[in-house]
Short mmCIF file of N, CA and C in Angstrom, two decimals:
data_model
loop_
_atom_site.label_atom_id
_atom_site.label_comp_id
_atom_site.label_asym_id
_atom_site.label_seq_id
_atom_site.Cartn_x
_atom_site.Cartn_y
_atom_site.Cartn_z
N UNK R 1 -27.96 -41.16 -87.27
CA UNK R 1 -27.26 -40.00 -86.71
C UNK R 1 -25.77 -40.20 -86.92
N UNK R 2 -25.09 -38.96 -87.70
CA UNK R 2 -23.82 -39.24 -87.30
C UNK R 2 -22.86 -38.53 -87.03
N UNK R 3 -23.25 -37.52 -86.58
CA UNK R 3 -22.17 -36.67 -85.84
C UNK R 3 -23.01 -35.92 -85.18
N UNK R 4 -22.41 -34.60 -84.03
CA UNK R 4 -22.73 -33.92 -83.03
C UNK R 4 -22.09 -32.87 -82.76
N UNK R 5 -22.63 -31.84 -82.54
CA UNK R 5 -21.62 -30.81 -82.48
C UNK R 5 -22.44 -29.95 -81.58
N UNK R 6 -21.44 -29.27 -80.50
CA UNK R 6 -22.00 -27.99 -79.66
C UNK R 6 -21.47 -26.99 -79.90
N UNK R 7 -22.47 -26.10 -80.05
CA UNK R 7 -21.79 -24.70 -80.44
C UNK R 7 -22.65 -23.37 -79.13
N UNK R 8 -21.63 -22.72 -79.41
CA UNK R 8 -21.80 -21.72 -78.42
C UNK R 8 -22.77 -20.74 -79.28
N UNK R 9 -23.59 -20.10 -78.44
CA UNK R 9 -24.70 -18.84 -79.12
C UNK R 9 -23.72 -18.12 -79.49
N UNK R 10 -23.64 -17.12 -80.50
CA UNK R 10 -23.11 -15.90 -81.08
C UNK R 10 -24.62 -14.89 -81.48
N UNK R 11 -24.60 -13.78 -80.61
CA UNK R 11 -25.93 -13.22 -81.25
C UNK R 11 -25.36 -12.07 -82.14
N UNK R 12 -25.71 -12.71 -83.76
CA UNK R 12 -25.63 -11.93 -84.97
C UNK R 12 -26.55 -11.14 -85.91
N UNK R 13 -27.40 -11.23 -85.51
CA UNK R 13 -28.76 -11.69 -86.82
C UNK R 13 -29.57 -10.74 -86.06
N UNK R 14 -30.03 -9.45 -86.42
CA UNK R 14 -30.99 -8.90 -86.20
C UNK R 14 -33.01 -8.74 -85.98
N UNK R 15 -32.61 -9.60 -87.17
CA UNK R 15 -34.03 -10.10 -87.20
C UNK R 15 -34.49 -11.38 -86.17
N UNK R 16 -33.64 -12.02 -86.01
CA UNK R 16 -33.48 -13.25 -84.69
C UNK R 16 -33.85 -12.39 -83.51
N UNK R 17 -33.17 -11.44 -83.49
CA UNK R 17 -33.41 -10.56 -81.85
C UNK R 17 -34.70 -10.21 -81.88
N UNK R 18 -35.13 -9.58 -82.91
CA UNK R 18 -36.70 -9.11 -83.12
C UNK R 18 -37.58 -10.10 -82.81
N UNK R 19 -37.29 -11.07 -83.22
CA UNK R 19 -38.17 -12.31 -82.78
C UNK R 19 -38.20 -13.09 -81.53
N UNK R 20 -36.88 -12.98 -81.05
CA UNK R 20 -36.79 -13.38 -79.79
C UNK R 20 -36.85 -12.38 -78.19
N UNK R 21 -37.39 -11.22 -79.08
CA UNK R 21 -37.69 -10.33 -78.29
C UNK R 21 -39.27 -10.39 -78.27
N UNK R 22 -40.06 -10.58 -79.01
CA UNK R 22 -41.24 -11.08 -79.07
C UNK R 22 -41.71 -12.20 -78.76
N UNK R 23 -41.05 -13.01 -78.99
CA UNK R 23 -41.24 -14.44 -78.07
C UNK R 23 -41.19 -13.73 -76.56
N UNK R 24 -40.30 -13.29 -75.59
CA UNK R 24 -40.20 -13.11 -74.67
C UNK R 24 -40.89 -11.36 -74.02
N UNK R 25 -42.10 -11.09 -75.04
CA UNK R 25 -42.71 -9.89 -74.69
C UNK R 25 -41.68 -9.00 -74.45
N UNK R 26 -40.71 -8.70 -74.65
CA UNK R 26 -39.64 -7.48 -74.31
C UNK R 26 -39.94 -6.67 -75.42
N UNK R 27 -39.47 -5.19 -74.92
CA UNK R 27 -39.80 -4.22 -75.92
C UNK R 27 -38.56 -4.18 -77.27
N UNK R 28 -39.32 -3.99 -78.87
CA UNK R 28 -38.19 -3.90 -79.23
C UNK R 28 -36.77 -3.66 -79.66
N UNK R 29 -35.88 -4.30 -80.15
CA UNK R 29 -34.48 -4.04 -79.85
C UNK R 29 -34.23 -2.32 -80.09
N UNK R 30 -33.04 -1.48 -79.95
CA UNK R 30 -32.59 -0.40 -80.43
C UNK R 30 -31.22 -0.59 -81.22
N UNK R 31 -31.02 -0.34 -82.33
CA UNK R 31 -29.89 0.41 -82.88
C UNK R 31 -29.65 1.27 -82.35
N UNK R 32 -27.93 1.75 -82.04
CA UNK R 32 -27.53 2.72 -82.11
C UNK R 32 -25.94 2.72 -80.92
N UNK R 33 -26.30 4.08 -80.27
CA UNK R 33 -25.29 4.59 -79.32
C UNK R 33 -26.06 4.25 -78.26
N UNK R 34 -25.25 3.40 -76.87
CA UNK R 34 -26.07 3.25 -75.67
C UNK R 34 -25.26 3.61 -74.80
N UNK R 35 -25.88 4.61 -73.88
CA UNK R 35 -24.59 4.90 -72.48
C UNK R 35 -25.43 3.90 -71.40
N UNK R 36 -24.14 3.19 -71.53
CA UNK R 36 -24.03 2.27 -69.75
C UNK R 36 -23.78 3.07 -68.50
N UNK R 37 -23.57 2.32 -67.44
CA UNK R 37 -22.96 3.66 -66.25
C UNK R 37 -22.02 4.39 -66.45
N UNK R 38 -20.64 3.64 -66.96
CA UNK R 38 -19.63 4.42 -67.14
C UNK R 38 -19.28 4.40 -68.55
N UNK R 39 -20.24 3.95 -69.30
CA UNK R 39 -19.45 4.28 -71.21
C UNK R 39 -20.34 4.25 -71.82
N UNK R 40 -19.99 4.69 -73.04
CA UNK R 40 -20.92 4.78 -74.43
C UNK R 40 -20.73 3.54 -75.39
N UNK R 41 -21.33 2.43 -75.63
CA UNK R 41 -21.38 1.44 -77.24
C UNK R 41 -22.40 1.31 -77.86
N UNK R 42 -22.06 0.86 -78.85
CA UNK R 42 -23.03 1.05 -79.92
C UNK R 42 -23.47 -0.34 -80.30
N UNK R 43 -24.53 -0.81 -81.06
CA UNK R 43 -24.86 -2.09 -81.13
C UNK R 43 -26.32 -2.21 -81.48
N UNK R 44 -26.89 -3.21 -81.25
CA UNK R 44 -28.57 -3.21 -81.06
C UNK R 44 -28.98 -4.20 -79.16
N UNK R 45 -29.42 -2.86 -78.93
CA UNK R 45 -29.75 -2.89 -77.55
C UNK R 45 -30.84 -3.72 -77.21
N UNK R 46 -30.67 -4.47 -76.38
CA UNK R 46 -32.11 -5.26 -75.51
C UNK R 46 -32.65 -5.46 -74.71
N UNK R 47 -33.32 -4.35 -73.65
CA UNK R 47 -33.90 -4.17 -72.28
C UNK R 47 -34.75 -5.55 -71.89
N UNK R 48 -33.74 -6.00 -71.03
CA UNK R 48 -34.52 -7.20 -70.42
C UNK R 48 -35.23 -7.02 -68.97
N UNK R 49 -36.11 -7.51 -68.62
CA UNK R 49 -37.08 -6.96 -67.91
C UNK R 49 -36.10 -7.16 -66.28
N UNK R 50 -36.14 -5.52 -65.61
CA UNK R 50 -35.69 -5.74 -64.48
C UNK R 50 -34.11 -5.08 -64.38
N UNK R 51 -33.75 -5.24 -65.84
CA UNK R 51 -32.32 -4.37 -65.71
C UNK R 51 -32.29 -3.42 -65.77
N UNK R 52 -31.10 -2.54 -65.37
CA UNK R 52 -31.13 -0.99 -65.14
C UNK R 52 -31.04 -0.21 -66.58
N UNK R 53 -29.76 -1.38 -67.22
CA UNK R 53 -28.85 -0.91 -68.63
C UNK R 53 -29.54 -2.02 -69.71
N UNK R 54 -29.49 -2.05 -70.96
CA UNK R 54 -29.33 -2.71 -71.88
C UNK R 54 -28.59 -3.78 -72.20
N UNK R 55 -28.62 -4.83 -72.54
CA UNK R 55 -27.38 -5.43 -72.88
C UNK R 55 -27.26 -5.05 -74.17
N UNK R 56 -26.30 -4.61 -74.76
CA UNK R 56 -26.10 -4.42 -76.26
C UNK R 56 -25.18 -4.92 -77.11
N UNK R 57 -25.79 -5.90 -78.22
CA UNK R 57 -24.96 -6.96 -79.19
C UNK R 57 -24.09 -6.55 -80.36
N UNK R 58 -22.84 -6.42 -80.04
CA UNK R 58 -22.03 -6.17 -81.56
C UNK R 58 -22.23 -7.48 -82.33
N UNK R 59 -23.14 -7.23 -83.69
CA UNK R 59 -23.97 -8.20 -84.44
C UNK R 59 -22.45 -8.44 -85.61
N UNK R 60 -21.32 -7.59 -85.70
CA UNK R 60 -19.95 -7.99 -86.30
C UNK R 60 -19.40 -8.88 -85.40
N UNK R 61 -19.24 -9.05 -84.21
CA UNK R 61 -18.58 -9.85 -83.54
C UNK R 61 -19.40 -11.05 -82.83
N UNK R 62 -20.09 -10.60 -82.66
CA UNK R 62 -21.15 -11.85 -81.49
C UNK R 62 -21.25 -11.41 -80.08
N UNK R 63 -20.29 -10.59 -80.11
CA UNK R 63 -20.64 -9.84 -78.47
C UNK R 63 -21.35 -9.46 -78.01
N UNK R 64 -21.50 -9.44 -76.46
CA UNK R 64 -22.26 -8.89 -75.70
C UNK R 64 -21.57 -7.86 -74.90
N UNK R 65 -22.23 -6.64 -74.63
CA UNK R 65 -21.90 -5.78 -74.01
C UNK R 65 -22.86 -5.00 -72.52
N UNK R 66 -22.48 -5.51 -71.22
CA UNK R 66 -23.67 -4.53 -70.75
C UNK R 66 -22.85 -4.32 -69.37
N UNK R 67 -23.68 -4.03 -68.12
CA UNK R 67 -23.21 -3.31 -67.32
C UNK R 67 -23.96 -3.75 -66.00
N UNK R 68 -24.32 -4.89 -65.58
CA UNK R 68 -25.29 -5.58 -64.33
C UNK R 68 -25.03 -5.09 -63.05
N UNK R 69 -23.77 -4.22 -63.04
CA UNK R 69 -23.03 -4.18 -61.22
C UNK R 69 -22.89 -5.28 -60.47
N UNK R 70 -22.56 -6.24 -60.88
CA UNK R 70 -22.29 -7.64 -60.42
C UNK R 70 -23.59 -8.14 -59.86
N UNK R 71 -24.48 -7.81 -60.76
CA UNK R 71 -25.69 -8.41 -60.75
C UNK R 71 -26.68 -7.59 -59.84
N UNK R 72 -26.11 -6.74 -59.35
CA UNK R 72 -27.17 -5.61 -58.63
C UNK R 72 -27.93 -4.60 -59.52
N UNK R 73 -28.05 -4.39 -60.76
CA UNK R 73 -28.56 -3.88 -61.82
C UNK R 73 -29.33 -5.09 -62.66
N UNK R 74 -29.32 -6.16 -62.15
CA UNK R 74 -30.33 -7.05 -63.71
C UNK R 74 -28.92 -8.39 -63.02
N UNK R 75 -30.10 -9.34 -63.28
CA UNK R 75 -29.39 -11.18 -62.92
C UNK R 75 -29.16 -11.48 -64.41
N UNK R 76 -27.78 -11.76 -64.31
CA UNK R 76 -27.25 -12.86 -65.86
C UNK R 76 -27.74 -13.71 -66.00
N UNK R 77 -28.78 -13.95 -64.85
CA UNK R 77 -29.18 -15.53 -65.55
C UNK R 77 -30.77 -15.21 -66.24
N UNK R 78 -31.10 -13.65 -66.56
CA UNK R 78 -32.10 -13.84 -67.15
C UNK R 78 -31.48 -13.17 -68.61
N UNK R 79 -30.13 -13.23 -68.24
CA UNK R 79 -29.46 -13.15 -70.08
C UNK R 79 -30.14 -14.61 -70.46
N UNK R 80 -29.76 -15.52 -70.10
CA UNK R 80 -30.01 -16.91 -70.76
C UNK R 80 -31.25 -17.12 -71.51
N UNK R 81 -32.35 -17.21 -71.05
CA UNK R 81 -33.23 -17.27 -72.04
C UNK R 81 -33.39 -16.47 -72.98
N UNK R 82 -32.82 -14.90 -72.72
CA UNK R 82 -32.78 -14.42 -73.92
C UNK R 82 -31.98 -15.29 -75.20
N UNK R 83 -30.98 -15.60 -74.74
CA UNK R 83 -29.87 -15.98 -75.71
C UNK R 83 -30.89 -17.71 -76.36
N UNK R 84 -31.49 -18.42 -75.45
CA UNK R 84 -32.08 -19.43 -75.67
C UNK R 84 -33.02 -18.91 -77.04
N UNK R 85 -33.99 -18.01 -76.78
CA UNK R 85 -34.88 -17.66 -77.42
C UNK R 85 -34.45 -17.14 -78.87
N UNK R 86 -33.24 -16.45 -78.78
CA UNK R 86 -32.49 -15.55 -79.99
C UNK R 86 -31.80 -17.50 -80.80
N UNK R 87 -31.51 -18.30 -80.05
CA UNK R 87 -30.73 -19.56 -80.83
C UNK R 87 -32.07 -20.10 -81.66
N UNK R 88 -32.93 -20.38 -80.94
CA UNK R 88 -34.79 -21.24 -81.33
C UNK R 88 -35.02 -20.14 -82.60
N UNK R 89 -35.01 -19.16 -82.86
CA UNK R 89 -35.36 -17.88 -83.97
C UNK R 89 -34.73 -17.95 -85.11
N UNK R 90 -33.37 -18.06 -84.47
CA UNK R 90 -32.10 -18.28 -85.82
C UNK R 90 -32.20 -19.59 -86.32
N UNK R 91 -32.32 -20.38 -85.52
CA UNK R 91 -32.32 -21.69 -86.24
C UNK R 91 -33.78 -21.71 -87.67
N UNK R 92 -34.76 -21.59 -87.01
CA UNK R 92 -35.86 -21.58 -87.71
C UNK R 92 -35.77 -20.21 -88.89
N UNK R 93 -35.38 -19.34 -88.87
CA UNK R 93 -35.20 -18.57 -89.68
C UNK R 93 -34.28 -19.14 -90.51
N UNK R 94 -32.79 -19.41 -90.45
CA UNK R 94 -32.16 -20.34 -91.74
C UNK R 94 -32.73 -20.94 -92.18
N UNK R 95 -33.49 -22.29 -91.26
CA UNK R 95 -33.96 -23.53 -91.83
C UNK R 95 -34.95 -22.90 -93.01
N UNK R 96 -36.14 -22.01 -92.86
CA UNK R 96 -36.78 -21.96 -93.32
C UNK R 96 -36.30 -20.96 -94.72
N UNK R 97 -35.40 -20.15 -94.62
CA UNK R 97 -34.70 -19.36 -95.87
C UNK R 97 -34.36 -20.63 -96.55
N UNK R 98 -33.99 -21.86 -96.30
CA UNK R 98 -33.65 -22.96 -97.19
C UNK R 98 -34.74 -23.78 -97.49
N UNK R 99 -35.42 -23.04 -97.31
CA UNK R 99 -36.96 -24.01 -97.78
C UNK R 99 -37.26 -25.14 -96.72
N UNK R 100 -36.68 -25.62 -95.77
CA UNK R 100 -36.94 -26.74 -94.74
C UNK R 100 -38.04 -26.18 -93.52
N UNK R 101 -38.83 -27.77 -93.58
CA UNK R 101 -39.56 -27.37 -92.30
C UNK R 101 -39.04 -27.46 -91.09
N UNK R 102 -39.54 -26.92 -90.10
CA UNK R 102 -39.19 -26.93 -88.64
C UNK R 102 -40.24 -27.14 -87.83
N UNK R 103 -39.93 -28.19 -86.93
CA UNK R 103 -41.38 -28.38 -85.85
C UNK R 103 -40.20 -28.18 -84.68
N UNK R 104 -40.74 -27.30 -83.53
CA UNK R 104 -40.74 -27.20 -82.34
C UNK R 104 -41.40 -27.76 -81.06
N UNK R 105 -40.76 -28.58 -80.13
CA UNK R 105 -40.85 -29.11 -78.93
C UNK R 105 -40.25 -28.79 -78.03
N UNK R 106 -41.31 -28.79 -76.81
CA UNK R 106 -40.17 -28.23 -75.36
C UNK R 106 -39.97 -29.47 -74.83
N UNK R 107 -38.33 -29.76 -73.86
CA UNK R 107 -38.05 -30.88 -73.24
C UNK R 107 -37.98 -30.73 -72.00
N UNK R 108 -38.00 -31.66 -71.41
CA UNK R 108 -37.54 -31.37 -69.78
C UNK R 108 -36.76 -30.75 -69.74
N UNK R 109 -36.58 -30.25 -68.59
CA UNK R 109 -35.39 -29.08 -67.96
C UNK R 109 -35.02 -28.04 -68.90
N UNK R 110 -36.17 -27.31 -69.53
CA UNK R 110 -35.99 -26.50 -70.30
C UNK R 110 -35.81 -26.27 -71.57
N UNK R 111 -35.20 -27.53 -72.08
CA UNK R 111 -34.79 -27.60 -73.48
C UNK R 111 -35.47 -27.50 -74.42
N UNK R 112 -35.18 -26.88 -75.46
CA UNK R 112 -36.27 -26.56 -76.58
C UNK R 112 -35.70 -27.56 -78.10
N UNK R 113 -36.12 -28.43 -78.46
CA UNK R 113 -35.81 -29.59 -79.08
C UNK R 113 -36.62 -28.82 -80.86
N UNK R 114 -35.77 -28.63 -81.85
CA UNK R 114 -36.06 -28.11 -83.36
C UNK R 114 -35.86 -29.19 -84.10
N UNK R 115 -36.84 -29.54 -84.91
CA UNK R 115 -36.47 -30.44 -86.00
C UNK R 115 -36.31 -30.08 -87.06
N UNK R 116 -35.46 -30.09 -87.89
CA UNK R 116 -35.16 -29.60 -89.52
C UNK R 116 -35.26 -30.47 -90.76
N UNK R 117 -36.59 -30.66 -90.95
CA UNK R 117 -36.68 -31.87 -91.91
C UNK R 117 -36.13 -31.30 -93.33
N UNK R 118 -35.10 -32.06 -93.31
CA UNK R 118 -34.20 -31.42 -95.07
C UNK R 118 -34.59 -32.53 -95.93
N UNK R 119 -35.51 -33.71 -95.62
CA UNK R 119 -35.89 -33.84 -97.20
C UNK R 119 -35.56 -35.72 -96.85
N UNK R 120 -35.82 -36.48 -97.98
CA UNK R 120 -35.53 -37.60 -97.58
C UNK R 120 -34.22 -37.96 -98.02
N UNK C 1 -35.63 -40.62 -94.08
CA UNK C 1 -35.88 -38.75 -94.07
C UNK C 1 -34.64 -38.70 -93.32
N UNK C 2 -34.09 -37.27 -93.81
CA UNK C 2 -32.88 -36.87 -92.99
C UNK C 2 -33.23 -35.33 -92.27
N UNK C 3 -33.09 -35.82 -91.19
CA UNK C 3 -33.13 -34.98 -90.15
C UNK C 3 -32.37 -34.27 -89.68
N UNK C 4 -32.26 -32.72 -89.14
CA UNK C 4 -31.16 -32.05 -88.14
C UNK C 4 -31.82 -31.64 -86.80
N UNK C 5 -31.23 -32.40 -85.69
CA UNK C 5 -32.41 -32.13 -84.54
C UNK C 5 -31.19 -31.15 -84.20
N UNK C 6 -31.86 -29.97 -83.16
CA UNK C 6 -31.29 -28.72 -82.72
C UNK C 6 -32.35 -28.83 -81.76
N UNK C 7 -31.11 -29.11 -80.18
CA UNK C 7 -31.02 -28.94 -78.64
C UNK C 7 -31.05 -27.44 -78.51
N UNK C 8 -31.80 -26.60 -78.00
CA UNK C 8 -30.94 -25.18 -77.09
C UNK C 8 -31.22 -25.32 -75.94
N UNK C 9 -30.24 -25.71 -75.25
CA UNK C 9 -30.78 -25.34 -73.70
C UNK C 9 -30.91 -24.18 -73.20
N UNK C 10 -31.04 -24.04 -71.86
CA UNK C 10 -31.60 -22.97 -71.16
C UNK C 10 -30.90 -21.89 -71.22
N UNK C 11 -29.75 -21.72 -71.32
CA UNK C 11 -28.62 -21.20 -71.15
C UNK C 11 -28.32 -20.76 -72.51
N UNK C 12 -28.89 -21.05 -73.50
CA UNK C 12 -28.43 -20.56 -74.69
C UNK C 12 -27.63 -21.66 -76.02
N UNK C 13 -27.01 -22.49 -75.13
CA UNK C 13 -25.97 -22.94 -75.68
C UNK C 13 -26.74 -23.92 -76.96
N UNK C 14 -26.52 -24.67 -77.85
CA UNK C 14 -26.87 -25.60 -78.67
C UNK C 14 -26.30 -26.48 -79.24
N UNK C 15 -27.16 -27.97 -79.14
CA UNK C 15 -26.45 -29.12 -80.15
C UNK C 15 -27.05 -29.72 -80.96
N UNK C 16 -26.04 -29.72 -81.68
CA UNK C 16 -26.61 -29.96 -83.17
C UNK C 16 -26.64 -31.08 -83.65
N UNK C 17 -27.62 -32.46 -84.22
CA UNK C 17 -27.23 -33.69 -84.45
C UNK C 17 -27.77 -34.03 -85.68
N UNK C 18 -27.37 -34.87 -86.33
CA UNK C 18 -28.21 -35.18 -87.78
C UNK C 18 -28.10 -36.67 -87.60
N UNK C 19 -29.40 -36.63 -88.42
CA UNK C 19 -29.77 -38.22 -88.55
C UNK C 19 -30.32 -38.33 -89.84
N UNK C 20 -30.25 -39.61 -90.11
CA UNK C 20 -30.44 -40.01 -91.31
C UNK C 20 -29.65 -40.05 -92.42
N UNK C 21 -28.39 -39.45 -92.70
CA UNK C 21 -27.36 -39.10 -93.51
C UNK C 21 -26.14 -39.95 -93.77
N UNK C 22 -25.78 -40.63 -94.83
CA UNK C 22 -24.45 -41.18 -95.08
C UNK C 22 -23.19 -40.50 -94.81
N UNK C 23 -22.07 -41.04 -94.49
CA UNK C 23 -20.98 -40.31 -94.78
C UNK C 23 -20.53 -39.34 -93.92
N UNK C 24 -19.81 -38.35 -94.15
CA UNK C 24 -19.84 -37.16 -94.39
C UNK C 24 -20.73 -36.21 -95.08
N UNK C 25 -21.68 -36.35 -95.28
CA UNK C 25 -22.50 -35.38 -96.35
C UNK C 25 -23.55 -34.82 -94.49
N UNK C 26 -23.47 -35.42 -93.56
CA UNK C 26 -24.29 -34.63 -92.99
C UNK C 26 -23.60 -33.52 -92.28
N UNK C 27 -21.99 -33.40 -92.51
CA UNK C 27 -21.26 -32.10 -92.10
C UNK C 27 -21.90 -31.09 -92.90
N UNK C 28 -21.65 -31.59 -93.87
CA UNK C 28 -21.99 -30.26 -95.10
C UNK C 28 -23.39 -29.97 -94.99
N UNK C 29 -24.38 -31.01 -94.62
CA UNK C 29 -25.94 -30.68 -94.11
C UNK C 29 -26.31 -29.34 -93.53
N UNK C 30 -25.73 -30.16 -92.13
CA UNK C 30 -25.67 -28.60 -91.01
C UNK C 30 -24.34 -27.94 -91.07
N UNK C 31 -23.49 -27.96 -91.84
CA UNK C 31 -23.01 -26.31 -91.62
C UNK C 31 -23.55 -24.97 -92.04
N UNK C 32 -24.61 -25.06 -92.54
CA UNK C 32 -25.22 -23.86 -92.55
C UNK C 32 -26.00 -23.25 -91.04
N UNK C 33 -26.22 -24.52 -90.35
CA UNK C 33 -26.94 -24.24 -89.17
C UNK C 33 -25.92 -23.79 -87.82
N UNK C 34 -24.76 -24.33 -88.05
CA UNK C 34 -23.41 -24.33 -87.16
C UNK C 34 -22.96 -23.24 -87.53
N UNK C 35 -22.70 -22.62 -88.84
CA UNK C 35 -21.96 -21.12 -88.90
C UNK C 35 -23.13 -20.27 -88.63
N UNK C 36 -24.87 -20.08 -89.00
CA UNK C 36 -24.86 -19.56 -88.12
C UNK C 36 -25.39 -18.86 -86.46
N UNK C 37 -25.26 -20.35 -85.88
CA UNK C 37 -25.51 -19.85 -84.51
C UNK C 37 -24.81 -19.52 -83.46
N UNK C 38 -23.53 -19.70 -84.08
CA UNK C 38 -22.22 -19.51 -83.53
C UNK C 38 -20.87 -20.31 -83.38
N UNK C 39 -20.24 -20.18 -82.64
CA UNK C 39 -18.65 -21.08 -83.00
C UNK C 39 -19.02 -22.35 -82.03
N UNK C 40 -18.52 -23.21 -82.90
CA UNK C 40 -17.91 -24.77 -82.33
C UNK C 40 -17.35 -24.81 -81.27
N UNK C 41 -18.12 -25.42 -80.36
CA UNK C 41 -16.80 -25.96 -79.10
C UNK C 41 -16.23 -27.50 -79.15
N UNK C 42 -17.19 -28.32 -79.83
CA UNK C 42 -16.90 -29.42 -79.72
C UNK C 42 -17.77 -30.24 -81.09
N UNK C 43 -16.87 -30.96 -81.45
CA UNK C 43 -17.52 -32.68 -82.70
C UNK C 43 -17.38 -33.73 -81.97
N UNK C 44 -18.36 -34.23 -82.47
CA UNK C 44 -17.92 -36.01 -82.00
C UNK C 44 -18.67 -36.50 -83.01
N UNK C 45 -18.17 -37.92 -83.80
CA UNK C 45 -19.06 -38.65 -84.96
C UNK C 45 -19.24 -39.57 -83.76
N UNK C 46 -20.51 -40.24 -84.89
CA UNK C 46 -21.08 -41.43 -84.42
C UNK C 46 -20.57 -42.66 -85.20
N UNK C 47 -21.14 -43.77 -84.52
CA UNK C 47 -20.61 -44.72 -85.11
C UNK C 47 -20.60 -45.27 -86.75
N UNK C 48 -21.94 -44.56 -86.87
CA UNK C 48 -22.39 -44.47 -88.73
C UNK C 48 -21.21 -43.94 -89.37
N UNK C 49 -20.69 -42.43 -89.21
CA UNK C 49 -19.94 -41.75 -89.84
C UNK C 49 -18.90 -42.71 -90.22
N UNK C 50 -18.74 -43.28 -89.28
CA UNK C 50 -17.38 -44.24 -89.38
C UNK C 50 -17.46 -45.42 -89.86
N UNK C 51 -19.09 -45.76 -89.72
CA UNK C 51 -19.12 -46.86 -90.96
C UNK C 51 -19.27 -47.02 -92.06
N UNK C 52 -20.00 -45.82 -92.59
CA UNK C 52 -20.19 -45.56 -94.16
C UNK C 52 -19.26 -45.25 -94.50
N UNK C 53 -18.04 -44.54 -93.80
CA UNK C 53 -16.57 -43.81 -94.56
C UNK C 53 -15.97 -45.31 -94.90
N UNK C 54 -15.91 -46.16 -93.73
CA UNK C 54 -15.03 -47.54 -94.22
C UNK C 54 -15.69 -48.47 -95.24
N UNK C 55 -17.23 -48.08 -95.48
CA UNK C 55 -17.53 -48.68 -96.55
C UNK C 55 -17.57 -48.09 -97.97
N UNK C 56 -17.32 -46.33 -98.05
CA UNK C 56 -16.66 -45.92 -99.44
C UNK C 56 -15.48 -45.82 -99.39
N UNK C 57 -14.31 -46.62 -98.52
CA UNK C 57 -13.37 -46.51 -98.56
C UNK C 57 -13.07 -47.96 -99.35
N UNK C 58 -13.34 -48.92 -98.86
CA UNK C 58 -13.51 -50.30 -99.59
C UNK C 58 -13.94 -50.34 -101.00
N UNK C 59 -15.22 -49.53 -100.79
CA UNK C 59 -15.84 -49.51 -102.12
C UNK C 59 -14.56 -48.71 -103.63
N UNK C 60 -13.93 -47.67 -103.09
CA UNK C 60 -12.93 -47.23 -104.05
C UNK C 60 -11.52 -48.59 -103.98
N UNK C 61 -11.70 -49.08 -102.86
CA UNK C 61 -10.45 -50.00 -103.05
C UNK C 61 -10.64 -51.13 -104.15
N UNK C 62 -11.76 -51.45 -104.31
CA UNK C 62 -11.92 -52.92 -105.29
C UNK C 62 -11.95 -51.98 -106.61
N UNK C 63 -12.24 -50.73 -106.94
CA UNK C 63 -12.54 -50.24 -108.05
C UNK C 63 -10.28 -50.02 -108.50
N UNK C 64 -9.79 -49.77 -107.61
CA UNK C 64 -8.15 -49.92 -108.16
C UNK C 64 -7.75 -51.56 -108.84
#
């Protein structure tokens, strides 16, 4: 091993959402125009179970956009596994556009552990 | 075998580690996997990185 790096989720990748919307039984994503309570954006939308609004991803920027009412409309903390599930998708989708295998393991406390065998 | 293990925790976030790799060549490994799951907050090498660099660093020194 010789280096390490943490990186923050950026959700870009469309096809990642599709998949990690299926991993997590949610219906799938929308393109388009979404009105929140008080505005209109555009993006690809992702009804997570229990929220009022969408969260919706500018896939140019990495953003997230939504509207919880300080959590009285939908808990941020069930953004997280979305975002978990959308990182586990992307990863395996590159790896595998590069021809590499990927085996998946779950770890304690949640963690979802990817291996990317690139070869000897 | 050279490996890229990929952490996501619960929360989304991810780390990225490689094993098996000389040098520097395992930056260039996973940067395809680092650009794209999102931006860098943090590097740290391991102790390898830093030993294989001082040993192609030697290795070009006897070749002067």
């Amino acid at each position: 091993m010789s280096h390490v790096v943490q990186i923050a989720t950026q959700v870009r990748d469309a096809a990642a959402v599709r998949k990690a919307c299926d991993r997590l039984g949610l219906d799938d994503p929308v393109e388009g125009e979404v009105k929140l309570f008080s505005q209109t954006v555009s993006g690809l939308a992702v009804q997570l179970a229990k929220w009022r609004y969408p969260v919706v991803f500018d896939l140019t920027t990495g953003e997230s956009k939504f509207d919880n009412y300080q959590g009285h409309w939908g808990n941020q903390k069930e953004l997280d596994p979305f975002l978990q599930a959308y990182a586990v998708e992307k990863t395996k989708l590159v790896a595998r556009r590069k021809g590499y295998s990927v085996t998946e393991r779950s770890l304690e406390g949640g963690n979802i552990q990817l291996s990317v065998n690139v070869g000897a | 075998m050279k490996i890229i293990q990929v952490v996501v925790s619960p929360d989304g976030t991810t780390k990225v580690e490689t094993n098996g790799f000389s040098g520097s060549s395992c930056r260039q490994a996973s940067e395809f996997l680092e650009h794209a799951l999102g931006s860098r907050q943090s590097e740290r090498m391991k102790s390898e990185f830093h030993q294989s660099h001082e040993s192609n660093l030697n290795t070009q020194a006897r070749q002067h």
